[in-house]
Coordinates of C-alpha atoms and ligand atoms in Angstrom, one line a residue:
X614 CA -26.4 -19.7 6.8
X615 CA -24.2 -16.8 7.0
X616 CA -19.9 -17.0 7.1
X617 CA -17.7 -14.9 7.6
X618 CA -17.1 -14.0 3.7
X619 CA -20.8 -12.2 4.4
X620 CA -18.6 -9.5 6.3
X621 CA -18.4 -5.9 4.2
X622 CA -14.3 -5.4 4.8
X623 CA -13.9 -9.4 3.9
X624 CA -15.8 -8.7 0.5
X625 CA -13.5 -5.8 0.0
X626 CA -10.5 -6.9 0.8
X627 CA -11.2 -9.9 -1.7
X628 CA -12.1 -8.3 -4.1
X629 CA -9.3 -5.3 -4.2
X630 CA -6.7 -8.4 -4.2
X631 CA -8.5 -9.9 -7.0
X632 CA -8.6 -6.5 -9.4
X633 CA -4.8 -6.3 -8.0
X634 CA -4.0 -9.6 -9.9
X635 CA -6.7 -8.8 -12.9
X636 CA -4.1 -5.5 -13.3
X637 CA -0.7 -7.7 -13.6
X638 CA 0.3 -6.4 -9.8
X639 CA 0.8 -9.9 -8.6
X640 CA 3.0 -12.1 -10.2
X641 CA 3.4 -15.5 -8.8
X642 CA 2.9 -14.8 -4.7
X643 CA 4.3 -10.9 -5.7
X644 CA 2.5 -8.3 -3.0
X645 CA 0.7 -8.4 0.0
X646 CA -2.5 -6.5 1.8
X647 CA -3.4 -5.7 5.0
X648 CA -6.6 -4.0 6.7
X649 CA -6.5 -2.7 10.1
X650 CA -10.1 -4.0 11.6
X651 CA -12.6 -1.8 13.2
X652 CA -13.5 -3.2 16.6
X653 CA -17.0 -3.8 15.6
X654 CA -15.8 -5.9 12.6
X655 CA -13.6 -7.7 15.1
X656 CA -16.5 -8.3 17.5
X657 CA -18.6 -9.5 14.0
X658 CA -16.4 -12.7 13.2
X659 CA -14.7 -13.8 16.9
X660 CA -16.8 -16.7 16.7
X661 CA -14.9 -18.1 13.5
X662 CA -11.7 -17.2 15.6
X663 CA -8.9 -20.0 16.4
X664 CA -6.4 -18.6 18.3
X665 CA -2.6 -20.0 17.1
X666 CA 0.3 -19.1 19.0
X667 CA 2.2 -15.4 19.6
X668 CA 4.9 -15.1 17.2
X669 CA 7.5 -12.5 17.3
X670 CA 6.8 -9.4 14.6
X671 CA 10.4 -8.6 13.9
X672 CA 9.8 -5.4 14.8
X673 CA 7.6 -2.9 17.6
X674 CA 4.0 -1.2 16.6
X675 CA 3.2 -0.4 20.6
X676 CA 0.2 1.7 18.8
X677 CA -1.2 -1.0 17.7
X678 CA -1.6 -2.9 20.4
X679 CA -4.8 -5.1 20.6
X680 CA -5.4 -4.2 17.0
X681 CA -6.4 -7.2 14.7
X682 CA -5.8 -7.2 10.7
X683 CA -7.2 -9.0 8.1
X684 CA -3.8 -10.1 5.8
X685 CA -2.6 -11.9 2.8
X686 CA -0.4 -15.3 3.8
X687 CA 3.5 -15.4 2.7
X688 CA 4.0 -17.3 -0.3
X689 CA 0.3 -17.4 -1.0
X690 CA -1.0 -16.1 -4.9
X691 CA -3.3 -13.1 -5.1
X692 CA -4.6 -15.0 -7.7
X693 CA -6.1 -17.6 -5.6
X694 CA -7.5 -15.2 -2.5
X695 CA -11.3 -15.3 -4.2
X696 CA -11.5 -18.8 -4.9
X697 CA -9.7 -20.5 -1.5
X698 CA -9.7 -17.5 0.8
X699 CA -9.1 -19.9 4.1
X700 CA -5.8 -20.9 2.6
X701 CA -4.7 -17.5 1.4
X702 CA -5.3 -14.7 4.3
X703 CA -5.7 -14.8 7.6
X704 CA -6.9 -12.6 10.7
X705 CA -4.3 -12.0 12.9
X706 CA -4.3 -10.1 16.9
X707 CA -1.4 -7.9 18.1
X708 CA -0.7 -8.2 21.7
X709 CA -0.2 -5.6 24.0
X710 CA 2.9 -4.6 24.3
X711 CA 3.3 -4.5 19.9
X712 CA 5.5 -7.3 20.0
X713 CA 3.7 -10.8 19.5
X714 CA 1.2 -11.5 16.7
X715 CA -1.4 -14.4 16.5
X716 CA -3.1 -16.0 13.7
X717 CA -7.1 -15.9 15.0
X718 CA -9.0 -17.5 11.2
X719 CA -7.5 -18.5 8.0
X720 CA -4.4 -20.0 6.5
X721 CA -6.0 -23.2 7.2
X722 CA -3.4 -25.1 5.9
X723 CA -0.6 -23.4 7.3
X724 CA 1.7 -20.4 6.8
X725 CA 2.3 -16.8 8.6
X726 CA 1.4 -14.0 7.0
X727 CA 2.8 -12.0 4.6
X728 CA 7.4 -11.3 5.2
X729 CA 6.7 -7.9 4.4
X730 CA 4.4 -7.7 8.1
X731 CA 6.9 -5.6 9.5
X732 CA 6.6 -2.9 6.7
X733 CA 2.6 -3.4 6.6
X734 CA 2.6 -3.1 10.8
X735 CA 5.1 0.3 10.8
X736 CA 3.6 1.7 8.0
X737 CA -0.5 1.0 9.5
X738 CA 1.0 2.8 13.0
X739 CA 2.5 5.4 11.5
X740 CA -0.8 6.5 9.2
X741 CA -3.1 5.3 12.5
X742 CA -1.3 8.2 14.8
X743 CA -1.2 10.8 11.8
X744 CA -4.6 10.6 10.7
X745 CA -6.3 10.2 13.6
X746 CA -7.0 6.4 13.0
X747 CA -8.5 7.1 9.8
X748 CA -6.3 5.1 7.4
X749 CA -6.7 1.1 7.6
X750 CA -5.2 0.0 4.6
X751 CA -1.7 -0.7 3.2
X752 CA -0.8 -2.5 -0.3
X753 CA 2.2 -3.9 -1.6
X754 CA 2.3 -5.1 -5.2
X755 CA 5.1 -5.0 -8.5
X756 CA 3.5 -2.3 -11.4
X757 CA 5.8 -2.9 -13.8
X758 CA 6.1 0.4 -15.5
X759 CA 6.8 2.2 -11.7
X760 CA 9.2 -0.4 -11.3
X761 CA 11.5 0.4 -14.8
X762 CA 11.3 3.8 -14.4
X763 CA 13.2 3.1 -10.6
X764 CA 16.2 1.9 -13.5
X765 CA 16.3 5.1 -15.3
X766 CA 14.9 8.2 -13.2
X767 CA 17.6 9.6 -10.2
X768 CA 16.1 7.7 -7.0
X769 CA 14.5 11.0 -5.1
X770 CA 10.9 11.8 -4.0
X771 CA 11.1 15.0 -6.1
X772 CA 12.0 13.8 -9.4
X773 CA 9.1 10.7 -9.2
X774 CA 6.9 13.1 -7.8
X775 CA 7.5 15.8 -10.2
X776 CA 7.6 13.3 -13.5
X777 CA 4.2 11.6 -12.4
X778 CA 2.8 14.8 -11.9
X779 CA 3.3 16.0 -15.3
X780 CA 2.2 12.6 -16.8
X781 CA -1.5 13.3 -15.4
X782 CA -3.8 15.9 -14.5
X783 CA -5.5 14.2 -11.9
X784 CA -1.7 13.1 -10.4
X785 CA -1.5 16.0 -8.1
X786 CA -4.9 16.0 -6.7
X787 CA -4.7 12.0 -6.4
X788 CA -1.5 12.6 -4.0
X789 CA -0.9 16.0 -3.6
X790 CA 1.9 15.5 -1.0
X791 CA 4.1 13.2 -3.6
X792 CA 5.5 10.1 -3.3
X793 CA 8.5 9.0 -1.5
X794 CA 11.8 6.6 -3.4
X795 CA 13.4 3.8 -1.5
X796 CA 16.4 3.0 -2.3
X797 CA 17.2 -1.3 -3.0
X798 CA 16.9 -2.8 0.1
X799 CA 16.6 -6.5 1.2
X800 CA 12.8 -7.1 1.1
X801 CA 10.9 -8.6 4.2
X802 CA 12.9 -7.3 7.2
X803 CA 12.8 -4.2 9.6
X804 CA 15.5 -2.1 7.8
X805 CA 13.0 -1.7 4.7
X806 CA 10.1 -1.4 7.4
X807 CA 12.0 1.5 8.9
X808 CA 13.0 3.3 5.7
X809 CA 9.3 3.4 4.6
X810 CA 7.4 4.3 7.3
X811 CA 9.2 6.7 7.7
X812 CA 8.6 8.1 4.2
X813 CA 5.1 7.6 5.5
X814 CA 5.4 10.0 7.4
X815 CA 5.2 12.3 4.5
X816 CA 3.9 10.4 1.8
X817 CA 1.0 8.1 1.4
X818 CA 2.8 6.2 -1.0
X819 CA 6.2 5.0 -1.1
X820 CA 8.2 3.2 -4.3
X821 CA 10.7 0.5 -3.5
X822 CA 13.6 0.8 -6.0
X823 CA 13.7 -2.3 -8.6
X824 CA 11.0 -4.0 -6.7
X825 CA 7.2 -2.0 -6.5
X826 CA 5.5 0.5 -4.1
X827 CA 3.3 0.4 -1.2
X828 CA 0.2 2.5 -1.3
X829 CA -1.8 3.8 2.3
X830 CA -5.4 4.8 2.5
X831 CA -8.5 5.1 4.4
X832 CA -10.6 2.3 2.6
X833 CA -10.2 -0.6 -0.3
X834 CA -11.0 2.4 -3.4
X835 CA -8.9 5.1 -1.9
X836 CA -6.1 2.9 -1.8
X837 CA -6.1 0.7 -4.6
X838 CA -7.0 4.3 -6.6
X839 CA -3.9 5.9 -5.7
X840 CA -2.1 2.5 -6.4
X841 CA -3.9 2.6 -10.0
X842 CA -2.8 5.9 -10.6
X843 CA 0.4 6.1 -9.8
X844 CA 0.9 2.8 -12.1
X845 CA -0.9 4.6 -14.7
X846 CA 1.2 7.6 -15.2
X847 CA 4.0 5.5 -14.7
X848 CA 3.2 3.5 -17.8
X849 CA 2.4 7.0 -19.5
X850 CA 6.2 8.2 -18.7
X851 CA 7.3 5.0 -19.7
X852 CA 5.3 5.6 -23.4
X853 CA 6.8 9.0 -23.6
X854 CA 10.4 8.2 -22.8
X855 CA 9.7 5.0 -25.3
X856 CA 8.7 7.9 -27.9
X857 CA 12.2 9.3 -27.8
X858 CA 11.3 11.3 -24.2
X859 CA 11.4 14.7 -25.7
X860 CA 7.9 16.7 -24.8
X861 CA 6.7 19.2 -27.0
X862 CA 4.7 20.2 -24.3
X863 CA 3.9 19.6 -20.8
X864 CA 2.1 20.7 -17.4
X865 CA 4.4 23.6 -16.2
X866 CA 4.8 24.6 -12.7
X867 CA 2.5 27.7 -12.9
X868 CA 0.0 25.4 -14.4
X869 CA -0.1 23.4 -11.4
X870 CA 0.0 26.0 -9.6
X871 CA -3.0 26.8 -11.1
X872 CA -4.7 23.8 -10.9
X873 CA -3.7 23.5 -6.8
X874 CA -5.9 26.9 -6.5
X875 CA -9.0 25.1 -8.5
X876 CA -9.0 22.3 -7.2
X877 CA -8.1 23.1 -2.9
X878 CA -4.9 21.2 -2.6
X879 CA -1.5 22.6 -1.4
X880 CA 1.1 21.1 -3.5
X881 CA 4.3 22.1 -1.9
X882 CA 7.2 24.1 -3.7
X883 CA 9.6 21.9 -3.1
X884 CA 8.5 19.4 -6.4
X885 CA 7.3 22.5 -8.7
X886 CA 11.4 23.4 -9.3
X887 CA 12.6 24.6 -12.7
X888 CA 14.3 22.1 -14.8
Ligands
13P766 P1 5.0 -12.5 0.6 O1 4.5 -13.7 -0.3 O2 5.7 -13.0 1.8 O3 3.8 -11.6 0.9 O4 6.0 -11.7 -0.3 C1 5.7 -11.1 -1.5 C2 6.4 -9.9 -1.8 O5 6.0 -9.1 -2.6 C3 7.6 -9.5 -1.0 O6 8.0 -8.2 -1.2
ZN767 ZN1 7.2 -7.4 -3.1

């Protein structure tokens, strides 16, 4: 008998929250993930659906109107999504004004999904409209060597974007646009929402000051690659500046300059600046 777990997007967003937690992202009920549903996934699993009642969002996504999402419950453990996914994520339809949400399948034993919806809900209709629909996911988790250097570095896109750059080869191909800082802000409301989607705008990832980043991306690898690699070089800065921070040598901007012709990227001026 087939159930809804047989469903290609369930499978991957299972298993992305589970490598999440395998990398130390999750903490306790730290992070949250959403997938924007393709109408024939939607028209796959209505049979398990249960509709609850329209809840206010917090905030208005008009573009995504009649949308449904596959998310991770508030207060519920990344940990546990593989093992009780009923109790841990849930399916939720947007009405159609953008307003109202309701929970269709999952959280079977109560909850809403995750605080951070509104962020999740501004950031998927931002990259919806820019990318002609082709971005469905957005992930929230704690890295903790991102989150130090948001303690030490000045809190501006350039100076993350540069640093991460030079930490990795493959940084500047992995998000050739760069990566957008927000400074502390009161998690879970439409403030924070606000301030990073409209980073993502620009960016397709976005770090929350003393607190993690959220990531955007087509599908489950795309995403959770550019999460992994931004953590990475994070941790690499983190080694170097641990190793008295003084480099010997390092990617200069000609270099990546360079490296933008090889490899068909535009990597804009504005983060290739003498220091
Ligand atoms: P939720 O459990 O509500 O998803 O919150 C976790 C989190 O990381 C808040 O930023
Ligand atoms: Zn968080």
């Amino acid at each position: 008998m087939s159930t809804i777990y047989d469903n290609e997007f369930m499978q991957g967003f299972m298993r992305m929250a589970d490598d999440g937690f395998q990398q130390g992202w999750h903490e306790r009920n730290g992070g949250n993930l959403s997938y924007r549903m393709k109408p024939e996934e939607a028209e796959a699993v209505k049979s398990y659906f249960t509709p609850k009642e329209w809840q206010p969002i917090g905030t208005s996504v008009p573009k995504l109107a009649g949308e449904f999402f596959l998310v991770t419950g508030s207060g519920k453990y990344f940990r546990n999504v593989m093992i009780k996914p009923e109790d841990s994520i849930c399916i939720i339809e947007i009405d159609d004004r953008g307003e109202n949400y309701r929970i269709m399948w999952g959280l079977v034993n109560g909850g809403r999904p995750t605080s951070e919806l509104p962020s999740h809900l501004m950031n998927h209709e931002v990259k919806k409209v820019r990318t002609n629909g082709k971005y469905r996911v957005i992930y929230h988790g704690h890295p903790a060597n991102l989150i130090a250097l948001t303690f030490v570095l000045p809190l501006e896109d350039k100076v993350f974007t540069r640093e991460l750059w030079e930490m990795a080869t493959e940084c500047p191909v992995v998000f050739p646009d760069g990566l957008g800082v927000v400074p502390w802000m009161v998690p879970g409301g439409r403030d924070i929402a606000v301030a990073t989607s409209k980073l993502m705008e620009k960016y397709d990832a976005a770090v929350w000051a003393h607190h993690g980043l959220f990531a955007a991306g087509e599908d489950f690898d795309l995403t959770f690659g550019l999460f992994h690699t931004i953590e990475k070089s994070a941790e690499i800065l983190v080694k170097v500046m641990s190793m008295g921070g003084v480099k010997r040598q390092t990617i200069t901007p000609d270099d990546f300059r360079n490296l933008a012709k090889d490899f068909h990227v535009t990597l804009p001026e504005e983060f290739l600046y003498e220091k």
